Every structure is written in C-alpha cells, then in structure tokens.
Amino acid sequence: MANKVENLKENSNSVALSVMRTISNGLFKIGDIITFPIHYIFFNPKKKLKESTSIKGVRVDTEDCHSPFRNVKSVDKLSSLLFPDSPTLDKVWDRCAQLYANNPCMGTREIIKIYDEPLPDGRVFHKVKFGKYKWLTYKEVDIQITKLSRAICNLNLPKKSFVVIFAETRAEWQITAQACFKAGLIIVTVYATLGKEAVKSAIRECDGVILFTTSSHFGLVNEISDAIPSVKHLIYFEDRFSPTTVDLKKQQLLKELKTKFVTCELFDSFINTQEHSTEPVISNCREDDVCTIMYTSGSAGHPKGVMLTHKNIIAAVVGMLSVVTGSSKDVYAAYLPLAHILELCAEYIALSKGAKIGYSSAQTLFDNAAQIYPGTKGDTAVLKPTIMAAVPAVMDRIYKSVLDKVSNSGIISREIFNICYKRRLKRLEKGYKSLLIDRLVFKKIRNILGGHVRLIVSGGAPLSSASQRFMNVCFGCPVTQGYGLTETCGAATITEQSDLSTGYVGAPLICNEILLKECPEIGYKPSNTPPQGEILIYGDNVCKGYFNNPQKNKEEFITIDGKRYFCTGDIGEVRDDGSIKIIDRKKDLIKTSHGEYISLGKVESNLITHSLIDNICVVVDPEKSYIVALIVPNQKHLTKLAEDLRITGKSWEEICNNDRVKDAIVKELKNYGKGSLEKFEIPSKVFLCHEPWTSVNGLLTEALKLKRNPIHMKYKKEINEMYR
C-alpha cells in the first residue's frame, strides 16, 4: 500500500511538472512576441552575436603559418603607455591622485566586535561583527604615501634597496608599495602563507633591508630573525582581529624583536614621524628599472623571484584595460593576495580609472564566510562591487554551492530553477537578455556578490566551461577568462566582454604578441588546422628575468628574429577569430605504457566540478596502463553517499578509507566524465584524503593551484599502493 501511495505521489508530481513546463514555455513564447521590438531596438541581439564572433586576433603575416598573432587593434604597433609623460608607477599614481583627488579610493570595514572561539588544538578563531566601509580619498591616500616615502628615505637607504612586504591584502600593503616606488626602492613580495623556509630564502636571496609585515607574523619573523641579517628595519601592520595592545603573546614577541632590529615600529607611528615634513621626495626612476621582485607561489617547486619593471606592469595594465573597461563609478572587491600579479594589476586598473577599492579577504567575503559573525553581512553585501577578479577555485565553489542549494530545495523550486536556467541560457546564446527572469529568479544568486557585479574576470588557472557558463547565466554579466603568468605580469590574453563562447582565453592583448612554437614529438604544429603549439609571449609586459637565476633565464627565454620571447610551457590552439584555447601543458602531458598522452590539467578541470570533489590531483605512472587520483572529497556529499551505501556510524577518516566508498567514487567519475573525457583519461583507482589541501599546509599555492611535488611526497605510500 505504501508503495502505491509513493507511486501516486511521483505520478502526481510528474504530471504537475509537465504542466508547469508547458505553461512556462507558452508564457515564454508570448513574452518573446511582446518584447521582441524592445530587444530589437535597445539590445540588438544580432549585433551582439556579430560582436561575439568578430575577428579578434590575426597573424602579423597572414601568408606565413609561423608568424606571430596580435590583437586586431595592435597589428602594426603594440601599446604600453597608460598616461602621457607617466612612464613609471610613481608617476602613474601621481596622475591618478591629481585626476581623482576627491574620489573615495581605499576602503576598510569597521570592526564593531570580535568574538573568540577556542579551537580543539588550543588556538583561537575569530568571528567578527563588522560595520560599514570607511573610505580614504585619493588625496588622503596620496598624503599617506608621501609621508611613508619620506619616512623610508629618512632611513638613508641606497637607491634600489630591497623592501620586503610579507603581509595579507590590505590598504597598507598598496600604500607601502606606492611609497617604495616613489622613494626609488624595489619591493619584494612574499605570500603571507609561504612558510618559514620559503620566506627566509626569499629575504636572504635579495638581501632585503626593510621588512613590512603584520603583527600576526611576529612568531615566524622572530624564528628567522637570526637568518636574515640584512634586514635592519621592521615595520608592522596591526593584526585587526587580535591587536598587539590586547595580545600578551604578541607583546612579548615585540619586546624580543625590538632587540634584534635597528627599527621596530608600528606602521602608523612610522608614517607619523614625517607628519610635519615638507621635504620633497624625488625618485628618479626609469621605466626599465626593476620595481618589483615577485616570488611565484611555487607550484612546481622552489619559488622563483620574477623581476618586473615599471614598464612591464604599466604595459600589462594597458593591455588589460583594452578589454576590462572601467570608470570612476566602479567598485572593486580586493581579496586575492596582493603578492599575486593578478591582484596587483587589477588594483592598478581600478586606480587608473578613479574607482573605489574595498579591501576584503576570502574569510569575510560572503555572508556565510568563516570569519563573519552570524547575522553580520559579508563584505560583498556591504561593498556591492561592480567588478570582481577571481581564481577558478573560488568560482567552482560558488558554482557547487548554488547547485547544492538548488538540489536541496523542494521539487517545485528545483524545477522552476531548471526551467529558468535553460531559458536564460538559450536566450544568452542567441544574444538576448532575460529581464524578468533575472529580476525574479536570479536576483538572490546575484546578491551573493552584492547584486551589482557587471563583470567577473577569471585568471590564475584554467576555468572549466561549466563554471564559466553557470556564473555567466546566474550572475547575468560577462565572465571573461584571462591567461598570463607572473613572468608576463599576469597578462597575455583576455576574452572580450562581448564573446559568448566558453573555454577560450581570448586573443592577444594590445601590449603583446603570441607565437606558436612547434612541438613535433606530441603533434602540435602552427601549420595544423587549427594552428597549435607552445605559447611564446613577446611584449613590454614580459619580465626582465629571474632574480639571481641565470640558468633558468636561459631555459625560459628565447630570442627569435630579434625579439625576446617567454616560453610558457602551455600548449595553445587558435580558432578562426584569433581567440586562443589552452589545450595542454607540456609538463602536464604524461604518456602511459599504452602510448596515450594524459593531460593532467584537462582531467582535473573536468572532474573537479563534480559535487563529490573539493579537490583532485591526477597521478600517472608512465610504466602503467591506467591512471589514479588523489581526491579531497566534499564531506557533506560523501557522507550522504556512504549513507546510501548503508555505511553508518563511521568517522570521517573511516568513510574516506572505506573500499566500497572508493569504488562508488570511481563509478561516479566514469559516468561523469563520459561526455568530456576518453575512457583512459578517467582514474581507475582513487585515494580519498580526509584532510583538506590548503596554502597553509603547503599543498596549494596562494592562487589555490596544486603543488604537485609536495602532494606526491605526502601521499607517496598511498600512490604506490594504488599502482600495486
């Protein structure tokens, strides 16, 4: 009887859903007829489709298949100057401060109250009740920069001395960088989570004289202080969530540090030493001078110091601005690490247009972020940004989070979302808007990012087509994907806002050209249809080289026809409109014993969008015929899978180690990867890691990319067992 009732309910639901779909389709058709004149006059879908497929990049010599590709706007000449008579970053800032003096510039949220939550390991986690953003105008920021540059000059350092910034993203970080450029000094950027040995190595390699850090890093600085004798001056930003004034441990560490450095002073106090000084600061910088040594996050091993000049960064910003348009009305949410070139250039784009930069962090970005106290709005809800930069890992999380909420809603709500999503997608691909659906259905999703985002720029790693299209549909704005490396100032290509396709990274920017180098051993040639090969980049955005690493400079840079190209190691494919698709990475291509090439990045980017997977690292043994994977599973979804398998009463670690659970995951992956991967590209065995991978434990970079070598070392035993 119970089964009959359930079947009756299912049949009723099926009929109701069928009726709902029929009614919806009918209403949509009526709406199309009514709104057609409005769309034709005001939105012109045909024009949008034409712009989407327009030619964006071409070969310099159309008759030569080995000729480099350039943007159609810069075939004859590459562009690299932002403002006339402003060839260096200090001059660019001076121009911005002059143009936008009274505009709000940098904002930081007020802290109303901090709630301490003790953790099992004895540490304390801070939940924060925030208030509004407090803003400094461009003029007020300029005053701070000038005072800080005077204070630095007062230390009587030689020009081109090295200043290390070892701190999280915050207004003081950017102010410090600008002050150093003004004083003619070179900043050395180090990720806040690089770890003791990497930080020590970076400081020792460049002989840094000043160290700017946060009081939360006092312990680490104290540990390495004897190993960094070149550092004479320590200037610290206050830890906003646990100030030195109330933290007894920090107070004790500060006492010790004051005995080890000539100067050991709070940032605000250091600036105010020049409160009444009117001494002008003259930098005498030149455009080809190195202004930044940016240590890469080291996905392939030891971090490398990339030497960037004033011209490099300015050229990259010029190139990006040709696609990422902006104005003084824009608001940018700054939460990615400023030690990452993507964030540094993104902030320069905002500053060059007189926009507002609101500082945030991954722990406070959304309403449900880790450090947001319940009932408090996340940063995006308060800031209401119009432009956001994001790495794919962040977008994949948003994608999975929204899908999770939809799947857990009622059957009617799910069906409404599915109907509207398909409708919005269909309209988008034809160049139309969906005004009513956007307002009624997708508004709540848009509010995750504050409700005002008009452009999302993805970079740092490949973005899956599924995540790109999902964000595009749900947030109702272009999701452009960029391609670049630290060595090219994060810039090489970006998709046009008008481009409706997914999976491509756009045409070359107006500041650089791209050459495809033949890779005959794996069949990639510029003469192929479509053209394929290793991506080589030339332009003013290409770095000066690696600091104190002549061997690496010989390996990574090559001169062809008098032009110095950077060899990326990435394999690109150019479609008819000049846009580029990253199809492989030379180092990620591994041949199995059966002769098939496995692209690690391709497999991982396809499988990571599965709801059961939070992270994945594919492993290939060239002597074996199958591949395996290390997976960080999603705890909620894996626990549900275990329950479905009638595995209950087990700890999280026991669930991850259960063979039946692993077999079920492999089966899931085979079904999930059918349409996008070959059979041999799907892992035959998996190991489920019960501990998350983070930049803190050294398994991910700051851009949330995999650190393969450390992962392989940590799970060496488990990998060997999968290949037995």
XYZ file of C-alpha atoms in Angstrom:
724
model
C 0.000 0.000 0.000
C 2.813 2.381 0.962
C 4.489 1.779 -2.404
C 1.244 2.562 -4.219
C 0.964 5.871 -2.323
C 4.574 6.756 -3.219
C 3.981 5.879 -6.881
C 0.818 8.002 -6.863
C 2.791 10.940 -5.430
C 5.502 10.521 -8.054
C 2.923 10.368 -10.855
C 1.180 13.466 -9.468
C 4.492 15.321 -9.262
C 5.386 14.224 -12.786
C 2.072 15.492 -14.149
C 2.376 18.768 -12.211
C 5.904 19.347 -13.503
C 4.866 18.554 -17.058
C 2.006 21.061 -16.817
C 4.409 23.636 -15.322
C 6.856 23.205 -18.207
C 4.089 23.511 -20.799
C 2.684 26.679 -19.201
C 6.192 28.165 -18.820
C 7.069 27.540 -22.460
C 3.783 29.101 -23.544
C 4.353 32.187 -21.392
C 7.920 32.477 -22.678
C 6.698 32.432 -26.295
C 4.098 35.113 -25.566
C 6.771 37.158 -23.791
C 9.118 36.790 -26.766
C 6.479 38.209 -29.101
C 5.651 41.132 -26.781
C 9.268 42.076 -26.017
C 10.721 41.492 -29.498
C 10.512 45.197 -30.519
C 12.171 46.248 -27.231
C 15.047 43.792 -27.686
C 15.455 44.678 -31.356
C 15.600 48.440 -30.693
C 17.500 48.631 -27.386
C 19.592 45.437 -27.153
C 20.093 44.400 -30.799
C 20.810 40.650 -30.377
C 22.079 40.325 -33.971
C 24.741 42.919 -33.237
C 25.741 41.017 -30.079
C 26.143 37.778 -31.990
C 28.193 39.556 -34.650
C 30.473 41.082 -31.984
C 30.830 37.687 -30.305
C 32.148 36.032 -33.468
C 34.100 39.020 -34.824
C 37.818 38.690 -35.626
C 39.861 39.475 -32.505
C 43.359 38.370 -33.417
C 45.329 37.781 -36.636
C 48.759 36.692 -37.797
C 51.120 39.604 -38.449
C 51.984 37.948 -41.764
C 48.853 36.201 -42.996
C 50.842 34.186 -45.559
C 53.244 32.661 -43.008
C 51.909 29.953 -40.664
C 54.881 30.573 -38.343
C 54.090 34.290 -37.988
C 53.083 35.570 -34.508
C 49.496 36.518 -33.619
C 48.475 40.014 -32.490
C 45.274 41.736 -31.456
C 43.464 43.317 -34.426
C 43.793 46.683 -32.637
C 47.589 46.462 -32.451
C 48.776 44.658 -35.587
C 51.141 47.481 -36.562
C 52.228 48.637 -33.104
C 51.920 47.289 -29.557
C 50.685 49.667 -26.822
C 52.292 50.078 -23.399
C 51.768 53.644 -22.066
C 48.896 54.423 -19.689
C 49.221 58.206 -19.315
C 51.387 60.587 -21.396
C 54.576 61.570 -19.526
C 53.946 58.867 -16.879
C 56.411 56.071 -17.739
C 56.877 54.819 -14.148
C 54.470 53.617 -11.464
C 55.126 56.546 -9.126
C 54.242 58.946 -11.957
C 51.106 56.909 -12.758
C 49.997 57.230 -9.131
C 50.711 60.981 -9.126
C 48.473 61.312 -12.178
C 45.668 59.277 -10.554
C 45.871 61.323 -7.338
C 45.655 64.518 -9.382
C 42.750 63.379 -11.588
C 40.609 61.824 -8.848
C 41.689 63.718 -5.709
C 38.267 63.801 -4.037
C 37.056 60.351 -5.122
C 36.856 57.583 -2.496
C 39.913 55.398 -3.077
C 40.609 52.701 -0.480
C 38.057 51.317 1.961
C 38.304 49.042 5.002
C 35.408 47.807 7.128
C 34.973 48.957 10.700
C 35.157 46.267 13.363
C 32.310 46.501 15.872
C 33.121 43.433 17.964
C 35.354 40.350 17.854
C 34.133 37.022 19.215
C 36.830 34.495 20.167
C 36.069 30.815 19.548
C 38.581 28.366 21.104
C 39.634 25.500 18.807
C 40.412 21.928 19.990
C 44.148 22.427 19.316
C 44.297 25.409 21.680
C 44.245 28.122 19.020
C 41.588 30.829 18.945
C 39.392 31.506 15.901
C 37.944 35.000 15.499
C 34.365 35.636 14.398
C 33.864 39.301 13.568
C 30.897 41.633 13.656
C 31.679 44.268 11.029
C 30.217 47.691 10.340
C 30.395 49.844 7.216
C 33.356 50.569 4.976
C 35.417 53.627 5.937
C 36.994 55.359 2.953
C 40.158 57.324 2.253
C 40.028 59.643 -0.759
C 42.727 59.615 -3.435
C 44.096 62.811 -1.881
C 44.208 61.271 1.617
C 45.918 58.140 0.288
C 48.431 60.340 -1.557
C 49.258 62.145 1.686
C 49.898 58.782 3.387
C 52.091 57.602 0.500
C 54.133 60.801 0.579
C 54.615 60.654 4.365
C 55.641 56.999 4.220
C 58.092 57.582 1.375
C 59.665 60.413 3.404
C 59.935 58.149 6.459
C 61.615 55.459 4.342
C 64.005 57.993 2.761
C 64.839 59.207 6.267
C 66.435 55.789 6.904
C 69.140 56.832 4.381
C 68.990 53.657 2.311
C 70.788 53.404 -1.032
C 68.537 53.762 -4.086
C 67.208 50.447 -5.403
C 67.429 48.809 -1.969
C 65.054 45.895 -1.430
C 61.937 46.257 0.715
C 60.145 43.003 1.569
C 56.352 43.010 2.007
C 55.207 39.921 3.883
C 51.542 40.558 4.645
C 47.961 39.846 3.623
C 45.984 42.036 1.202
C 45.069 45.360 2.836
C 45.215 49.087 2.088
C 48.565 49.442 3.898
C 50.129 46.900 1.510
C 49.279 49.002 -1.554
C 50.262 52.252 0.198
C 53.639 50.715 1.112
C 54.268 49.611 -2.475
C 53.454 53.078 -3.853
C 55.682 54.748 -1.245
C 58.594 52.480 -2.172
C 58.191 53.256 -5.886
C 58.153 56.959 -5.002
C 61.351 56.523 -2.984
C 63.081 54.626 -5.811
C 63.168 51.313 -3.940
C 62.354 47.784 -5.112
C 59.585 45.848 -3.383
C 59.911 42.107 -2.880
C 56.548 40.387 -2.496
C 56.212 37.233 -0.428
C 52.966 35.330 0.079
C 51.628 35.529 3.639
C 51.342 31.720 3.771
C 54.551 30.671 2.000
C 56.023 29.119 5.145
C 59.146 29.764 7.174
C 61.774 28.302 4.842
C 60.408 29.974 1.700
C 60.119 33.377 3.410
C 63.634 33.102 4.819
C 65.007 32.024 1.437
C 63.345 34.936 -0.407
C 64.623 37.554 2.062
C 68.148 36.122 2.068
C 68.249 35.884 -1.739
C 67.530 39.596 -2.214
C 69.228 40.921 0.958
C 66.108 42.860 1.956
C 66.802 45.856 4.195
C 63.256 46.692 5.367
C 60.577 44.155 6.225
C 56.928 45.236 6.248
C 54.760 42.583 7.876
C 51.693 42.044 10.055
C 51.872 41.532 13.819
C 50.269 38.109 13.280
C 53.621 37.046 11.723
C 55.741 38.094 14.738
C 56.368 34.454 15.675
C 57.700 33.498 12.244
C 59.798 36.670 11.924
C 61.293 36.028 15.363
C 62.183 32.454 14.365
C 64.038 33.500 11.201
C 65.471 36.802 12.502
C 68.993 35.401 13.018
C 68.991 34.014 9.455
C 68.109 37.367 7.801
C 70.916 39.701 8.973
C 70.385 42.094 6.033
C 67.023 43.234 7.474
C 67.653 46.243 9.709
C 64.166 47.732 9.922
C 60.893 46.002 10.831
C 57.664 47.938 10.243
C 54.459 46.134 11.161
C 50.771 46.499 10.349
C 48.473 45.770 13.257
C 46.559 42.483 13.253
C 42.998 43.808 13.032
C 41.464 40.771 14.717
C 43.976 40.374 17.550
C 45.816 43.678 18.135
C 49.147 43.737 19.939
C 47.613 46.007 22.593
C 45.422 43.137 23.874
C 47.540 40.114 22.873
C 50.097 39.276 25.582
C 51.970 36.805 23.358
C 52.420 39.441 20.650
C 53.603 41.953 23.262
C 56.312 39.548 24.440
C 57.398 38.816 20.855
C 57.509 42.540 20.093
C 59.892 43.085 23.018
C 62.216 40.412 21.618
C 62.022 41.809 18.076
C 62.915 45.313 19.271
C 66.260 43.944 20.444
C 67.000 42.439 17.011
C 66.297 45.304 14.593
C 67.508 48.899 14.386
C 63.898 49.984 13.814
C 60.862 48.034 15.029
C 57.810 50.240 14.751
C 54.066 50.225 14.135
C 53.156 51.328 10.598
C 51.008 54.278 11.760
C 53.714 55.542 14.120
C 56.384 55.197 11.427
C 54.319 57.266 8.961
C 53.618 59.959 11.545
C 57.328 60.626 12.121
C 57.040 62.744 8.947
C 53.764 64.444 9.908
C 55.135 67.981 9.559
C 57.862 67.409 6.969
C 57.591 69.163 3.610
C 60.756 67.632 2.143
C 60.035 66.623 -1.495
C 60.632 63.009 -2.487
C 62.373 62.584 -5.840
C 62.545 59.019 -7.151
C 64.440 59.421 -10.440
C 63.046 56.034 -11.521
C 63.241 54.969 -15.142
C 60.743 52.798 -16.971
C 63.206 49.927 -17.415
C 64.182 49.867 -13.728
C 63.110 46.812 -11.747
C 60.392 47.895 -9.304
C 59.182 44.520 -8.028
C 60.593 41.081 -7.417
C 57.562 38.853 -7.181
C 58.144 35.391 -5.802
C 55.929 32.876 -7.541
C 53.848 30.601 -5.371
C 55.977 27.678 -6.454
C 53.515 25.170 -7.934
C 56.443 23.312 -9.476
C 58.876 23.519 -6.564
C 61.101 26.262 -5.130
C 59.633 29.798 -5.554
C 61.340 31.900 -8.242
C 61.858 35.652 -7.948
C 60.423 37.273 -11.093
C 61.919 40.710 -11.855
C 59.248 43.145 -13.040
C 59.998 46.654 -14.289
C 57.807 49.765 -14.194
C 57.253 49.350 -17.936
C 56.220 45.680 -17.514
C 53.393 46.413 -15.077
C 52.163 49.525 -16.895
C 52.096 47.653 -20.231
C 50.094 44.819 -18.653
C 47.555 47.277 -17.216
C 47.237 48.977 -20.627
C 46.634 45.594 -22.254
C 44.017 44.572 -19.704
C 42.224 47.922 -19.909
C 41.622 47.357 -23.619
C 39.206 44.595 -22.554
C 38.343 45.275 -18.890
C 36.751 48.689 -19.278
C 36.160 50.763 -16.152
C 35.157 54.155 -14.771
C 35.200 56.180 -11.562
C 31.764 54.736 -10.750
C 33.172 51.226 -10.428
C 33.767 49.430 -7.136
C 36.393 46.688 -6.949
C 36.485 44.000 -4.236
C 40.134 43.323 -3.329
C 40.558 39.958 -1.614
C 43.078 37.982 -3.690
C 46.704 38.094 -2.444
C 48.464 41.308 -3.491
C 51.591 39.176 -3.759
C 49.839 37.623 -6.788
C 50.294 39.597 -10.016
C 46.599 39.272 -10.962
C 45.514 41.228 -7.872
C 48.271 43.840 -8.182
C 47.334 44.630 -11.796
C 43.598 44.531 -11.036
C 44.059 47.213 -8.377
C 46.093 49.335 -10.800
C 43.227 49.081 -13.292
C 40.822 50.354 -10.624
C 43.175 53.163 -9.541
C 43.816 54.285 -13.130
C 40.063 54.866 -13.567
C 39.464 56.565 -10.204
C 37.382 53.629 -8.930
C 36.878 52.518 -5.319
C 38.853 49.584 -3.906
C 37.189 47.865 -0.956
C 39.541 45.523 0.916
C 38.302 42.106 1.931
C 39.503 38.519 2.419
C 38.351 35.032 1.483
C 37.305 34.562 5.143
C 34.983 37.604 5.153
C 33.818 37.893 1.525
C 30.342 36.336 1.804
C 27.595 36.244 4.452
C 28.467 32.646 5.350
C 32.264 33.118 5.232
C 34.298 31.598 8.064
C 35.079 34.801 9.988
C 31.690 36.502 9.586
C 29.719 36.513 12.840
C 26.168 35.118 12.381
C 23.750 37.872 11.418
C 26.530 40.065 10.007
C 26.676 40.853 6.293
C 29.679 39.653 4.310
C 31.922 42.182 2.580
C 30.332 41.884 -0.879
C 26.839 42.519 0.530
C 28.053 45.792 2.065
C 30.531 46.866 -0.621
C 28.325 45.967 -3.627
C 31.244 45.626 -6.076
C 30.767 46.147 -9.810
C 33.958 44.338 -10.854
C 35.495 41.231 -9.320
C 38.595 39.212 -10.082
C 38.504 35.551 -9.137
C 40.580 32.432 -9.431
C 38.739 29.356 -10.794
C 38.772 27.609 -7.405
C 36.611 30.404 -5.953
C 34.170 30.250 -8.881
C 33.987 26.463 -8.696
C 32.995 26.817 -5.023
C 30.245 29.316 -5.831
C 29.037 27.045 -8.649
C 28.875 23.997 -6.363
C 27.319 25.990 -3.503
C 24.452 27.274 -5.673
C 23.853 23.831 -7.208
C 23.854 22.326 -3.724
C 21.196 24.766 -2.510
C 19.065 24.113 -5.585
C 19.319 20.322 -5.217
C 18.289 20.571 -1.548
C 15.228 22.726 -2.280
C 11.727 21.389 -2.928
C 10.837 19.661 -6.184
C 8.818 22.661 -7.450
C 11.614 25.143 -6.637
C 14.137 22.887 -8.356
C 12.019 22.649 -11.469
C 11.447 26.422 -11.565
C 15.211 26.973 -11.348
C 15.925 24.389 -14.065
C 13.284 25.844 -16.412
C 14.559 29.389 -15.895
C 18.216 28.377 -16.167
C 17.643 26.630 -19.507
C 15.589 29.586 -20.718
C 18.249 32.124 -19.629
C 20.995 30.039 -21.248
C 19.111 29.708 -24.540
C 18.429 33.459 -24.655
C 22.025 34.292 -23.760
C 23.426 32.144 -26.571
C 21.155 33.969 -29.043
C 22.237 37.414 -27.803
C 19.042 38.228 -25.877
C 18.523 39.418 -22.305
C 16.040 37.837 -19.863
C 14.976 40.842 -17.808
C 12.036 39.298 -15.939
C 13.798 36.018 -15.093
C 16.889 37.930 -13.968
C 14.810 40.006 -11.578
C 12.557 37.237 -10.222
C 14.758 34.123 -10.177
C 18.450 35.011 -10.301
C 18.404 38.093 -8.059
C 19.102 36.033 -4.918
C 22.115 34.410 -6.567
C 23.432 37.787 -7.762
C 23.141 39.053 -4.188
C 25.874 36.579 -3.160
C 28.288 39.067 -4.781
C 26.339 42.144 -3.692
C 23.879 42.345 -6.584
C 25.741 44.953 -8.668
C 28.529 42.963 -10.366
C 28.747 43.830 -14.087
C 31.986 41.972 -14.860
C 33.850 38.975 -13.435
C 37.438 38.376 -14.548
C 38.909 34.912 -14.018
C 42.624 34.190 -14.034
C 45.418 32.256 -12.355
C 44.348 28.832 -13.699
C 42.005 27.327 -16.327
C 38.301 27.875 -15.637
C 36.003 24.994 -16.554
C 33.415 25.743 -19.239
C 30.679 24.514 -16.878
C 31.607 27.006 -14.141
C 32.097 29.850 -16.628
C 28.703 29.366 -18.259
C 26.932 28.834 -14.928
C 28.348 32.078 -13.484
C 27.547 33.843 -16.749
C 23.895 32.743 -16.641
C 23.243 33.146 -12.904
C 25.007 36.472 -12.374
C 23.804 37.968 -15.649
C 27.158 39.512 -16.551
C 30.168 38.670 -18.732
C 32.628 36.220 -17.171
C 35.872 36.874 -19.005
C 38.760 34.463 -18.758
C 42.321 35.721 -18.851
C 45.603 33.960 -19.461
C 49.004 35.062 -18.292
C 51.794 34.260 -15.873
C 53.798 36.183 -13.305
C 56.504 36.393 -15.990
C 54.086 38.338 -18.243
C 52.573 40.416 -15.414
C 49.510 38.178 -15.438
C 48.582 39.474 -18.890
C 48.723 37.844 -22.319
C 45.102 37.314 -23.361
C 41.592 38.075 -22.052
C 38.275 37.190 -23.647
C 36.244 40.144 -24.882
C 33.157 41.003 -22.819
C 31.078 40.511 -25.968
C 32.376 36.952 -26.527
C 29.566 34.499 -25.720
C 31.710 31.365 -26.049
C 33.327 29.426 -23.191
C 36.588 27.530 -22.828
C 38.718 30.164 -24.587
C 41.076 32.743 -23.063
C 40.759 35.409 -25.769
C 43.071 36.978 -28.320
C 46.490 38.515 -27.543
C 46.248 41.804 -25.635
C 47.314 45.038 -27.335
C 50.564 45.031 -25.314
C 51.941 41.704 -26.575
C 52.080 39.159 -29.372
C 51.903 35.370 -29.230
C 53.967 32.928 -31.261
C 53.148 29.215 -31.509
C 56.253 27.040 -31.268
C 56.132 23.616 -32.885
C 56.106 20.551 -30.591
C 56.636 17.744 -33.132
C 57.009 14.987 -30.530
C 53.352 15.406 -29.495
C 51.968 16.546 -32.855
C 51.307 20.227 -32.113
C 52.259 22.436 -35.093
C 51.408 26.012 -36.211
C 50.638 24.519 -39.641
C 47.851 22.358 -38.188
C 44.187 23.250 -38.687
C 43.534 24.880 -36.284
C 47.069 26.161 -35.521
C 48.613 24.610 -32.397
C 51.867 24.845 -30.461
C 53.625 26.011 -27.324
C 52.668 29.591 -26.456
C 55.563 32.069 -26.586
C 54.927 35.674 -25.500
C 56.710 38.869 -26.553
C 55.945 42.431 -25.435
C 56.688 45.136 -22.881
C 54.779 43.124 -20.265
C 57.352 40.292 -20.395
C 59.569 40.357 -17.293
C 63.273 41.130 -17.155
C 64.024 37.586 -15.980
C 64.517 35.620 -12.776
C 66.455 37.150 -9.896
C 69.876 35.540 -9.393
C 68.938 32.609 -11.630
C 70.860 32.808 -14.945
C 70.291 29.120 -15.727
C 66.509 29.494 -15.512
C 66.709 32.626 -17.676
C 68.440 30.596 -20.404
C 65.789 27.875 -20.199
C 62.657 30.043 -20.156
C 63.515 32.876 -22.586
C 64.391 32.634 -26.280
C 65.255 35.227 -28.952
C 63.606 34.829 -32.379
C 64.021 37.451 -35.135
C 65.472 39.880 -32.592
C 62.518 39.532 -30.202
C 62.854 38.103 -26.682
C 60.025 35.635 -26.026
C 58.985 33.958 -22.785
C 58.336 30.217 -23.205
C 55.212 29.410 -21.199
C 55.182 25.617 -21.483
C 51.451 25.829 -22.250
C 50.009 24.436 -25.479
C 47.584 26.736 -27.282
C 45.158 26.358 -30.157
C 43.976 29.367 -32.190
C 40.439 29.381 -33.572
C 39.310 31.298 -36.667
C 38.529 34.551 -34.811
C 42.034 34.693 -33.298
C 40.994 33.579 -29.809
C 43.182 31.065 -28.031
C 42.298 27.897 -26.168
C 44.744 26.326 -23.714
C 44.613 22.647 -24.606
C 47.603 21.213 -22.727
C 50.674 21.928 -20.656
C 53.958 20.355 -21.730
C 54.927 19.410 -18.173
C 51.439 18.033 -17.501
C 51.470 15.711 -20.521
C 52.430 12.200 -19.464
C 52.463 9.113 -21.669
C 51.085 5.829 -20.313
C 52.537 2.410 -21.121
C 49.877 2.079 -23.863
C 51.169 5.223 -25.607
C 48.261 7.543 -24.767
C 49.065 11.060 -23.580
C 47.265 12.150 -20.405
C 46.791 15.884 -19.796
C 46.639 16.191 -16.003
C 45.071 19.663 -16.065
C 42.386 18.633 -18.550
C 41.290 15.639 -16.463
C 41.339 17.598 -13.205
C 39.398 20.603 -14.543
C 36.698 18.283 -15.915
C 36.261 16.222 -12.752
C 36.588 18.936 -10.087
C 33.119 20.275 -10.908
C 31.559 17.059 -9.527
C 29.762 17.742 -6.241
C 31.647 14.899 -4.504
C 35.032 16.526 -5.167
C 36.543 19.522 -3.390
C 39.981 18.985 -4.941
C 41.729 16.430 -7.124
C 45.271 15.584 -8.195
C 45.621 13.058 -11.021
C 48.712 10.837 -10.935
C 50.171 8.970 -13.914
C 52.852 6.289 -13.754
C 54.366 6.096 -17.287
C 55.030 2.378 -16.776
C 51.375 1.596 -16.082
C 48.354 1.442 -18.377
C 45.908 3.250 -16.075
C 45.793 6.471 -14.085
C 44.881 7.128 -10.435
C 43.744 10.149 -8.447
C 44.130 11.691 -5.010
C 40.822 13.306 -4.070
C 39.778 15.655 -1.284
C 36.084 14.745 -1.074
C 33.228 17.048 -0.141
C 32.320 15.960 3.386
C 28.593 16.583 3.085
C 28.136 14.751 -0.209
C 30.491 11.872 0.615
C 28.725 11.293 3.949
C 25.429 11.130 2.039
C 26.969 8.644 -0.423
C 28.156 6.491 2.499
C 24.644 6.525 3.978
C 23.223 5.438 0.614
C 25.683 2.529 0.740
C 24.413 1.788 4.289
C 27.764 2.677 5.806
C 26.888 4.426 9.085
C 28.441 5.124 12.470
C 31.885 5.698 10.977
C 34.301 8.589 11.482
C 35.193 10.870 8.558
C 38.580 9.186 8.168
C 36.964 5.722 8.204
C 34.489 6.764 5.486
C 37.373 8.025 3.321
C 39.273 4.747 3.778
C 36.280 2.515 3.006
C 36.834 0.440 -0.159
C 33.131 0.407 -1.078
C 33.058 4.204 -0.926
C 36.158 4.415 -3.145
C 34.633 2.003 -5.670
C 31.442 4.089 -5.733
C 33.500 7.235 -6.402
C 35.300 5.566 -9.330
C 31.930 4.525 -10.769
C 30.631 8.094 -10.354
C 33.680 9.525 -12.143
C 33.277 7.121 -15.070
C 29.680 8.242 -15.574
C 30.512 11.927 -15.032
C 33.449 12.004 -17.437
C 31.792 10.097 -20.298
C 30.990 13.096 -22.466
C 34.194 15.084 -21.956
C 36.982 12.552 -21.349
C 38.316 9.449 -23.053
C 37.990 6.163 -21.176
C 41.743 6.051 -20.481
C 41.610 9.598 -19.028
C 39.307 8.590 -16.162
C 41.037 7.391 -12.948
C 40.712 3.654 -12.319
C 41.594 3.946 -8.631
C 41.279 6.751 -6.087
C 42.541 7.589 -2.631
C 40.299 9.842 -0.547
C 42.227 12.353 1.580
C 40.417 13.143 4.829
C 42.494 16.297 5.398
C 41.883 19.398 3.220
C 44.605 20.820 0.968
C 45.391 24.463 1.662
C 48.114 27.015 1.023
C 48.797 26.930 4.781
C 49.728 23.221 4.796
C 51.803 23.707 1.648
C 49.729 21.606 -0.760
C 48.207 24.529 -2.689
C 49.634 27.805 -3.942
C 48.125 31.145 -2.883
C 46.166 31.057 -6.157
C 44.792 27.666 -4.982
C 46.652 25.710 -7.660
C 48.041 22.257 -6.869
C 51.611 21.894 -5.630
C 52.176 18.526 -7.265
C 55.564 17.666 -5.782
C 54.546 18.235 -2.129
C 51.259 16.355 -2.738
C 53.115 13.423 -4.302
C 55.593 13.355 -1.404
C 52.868 13.445 1.254
C 50.864 10.632 -0.368
C 53.764 8.601 -1.780
C 52.750 5.455 0.115
C 49.099 5.711 -0.982
C 50.089 6.279 -4.645
C 52.349 3.217 -4.585
C 49.526 1.115 -3.127
C 47.137 2.190 -5.925
C 49.701 1.072 -8.505
C 50.336 -2.358 -6.965
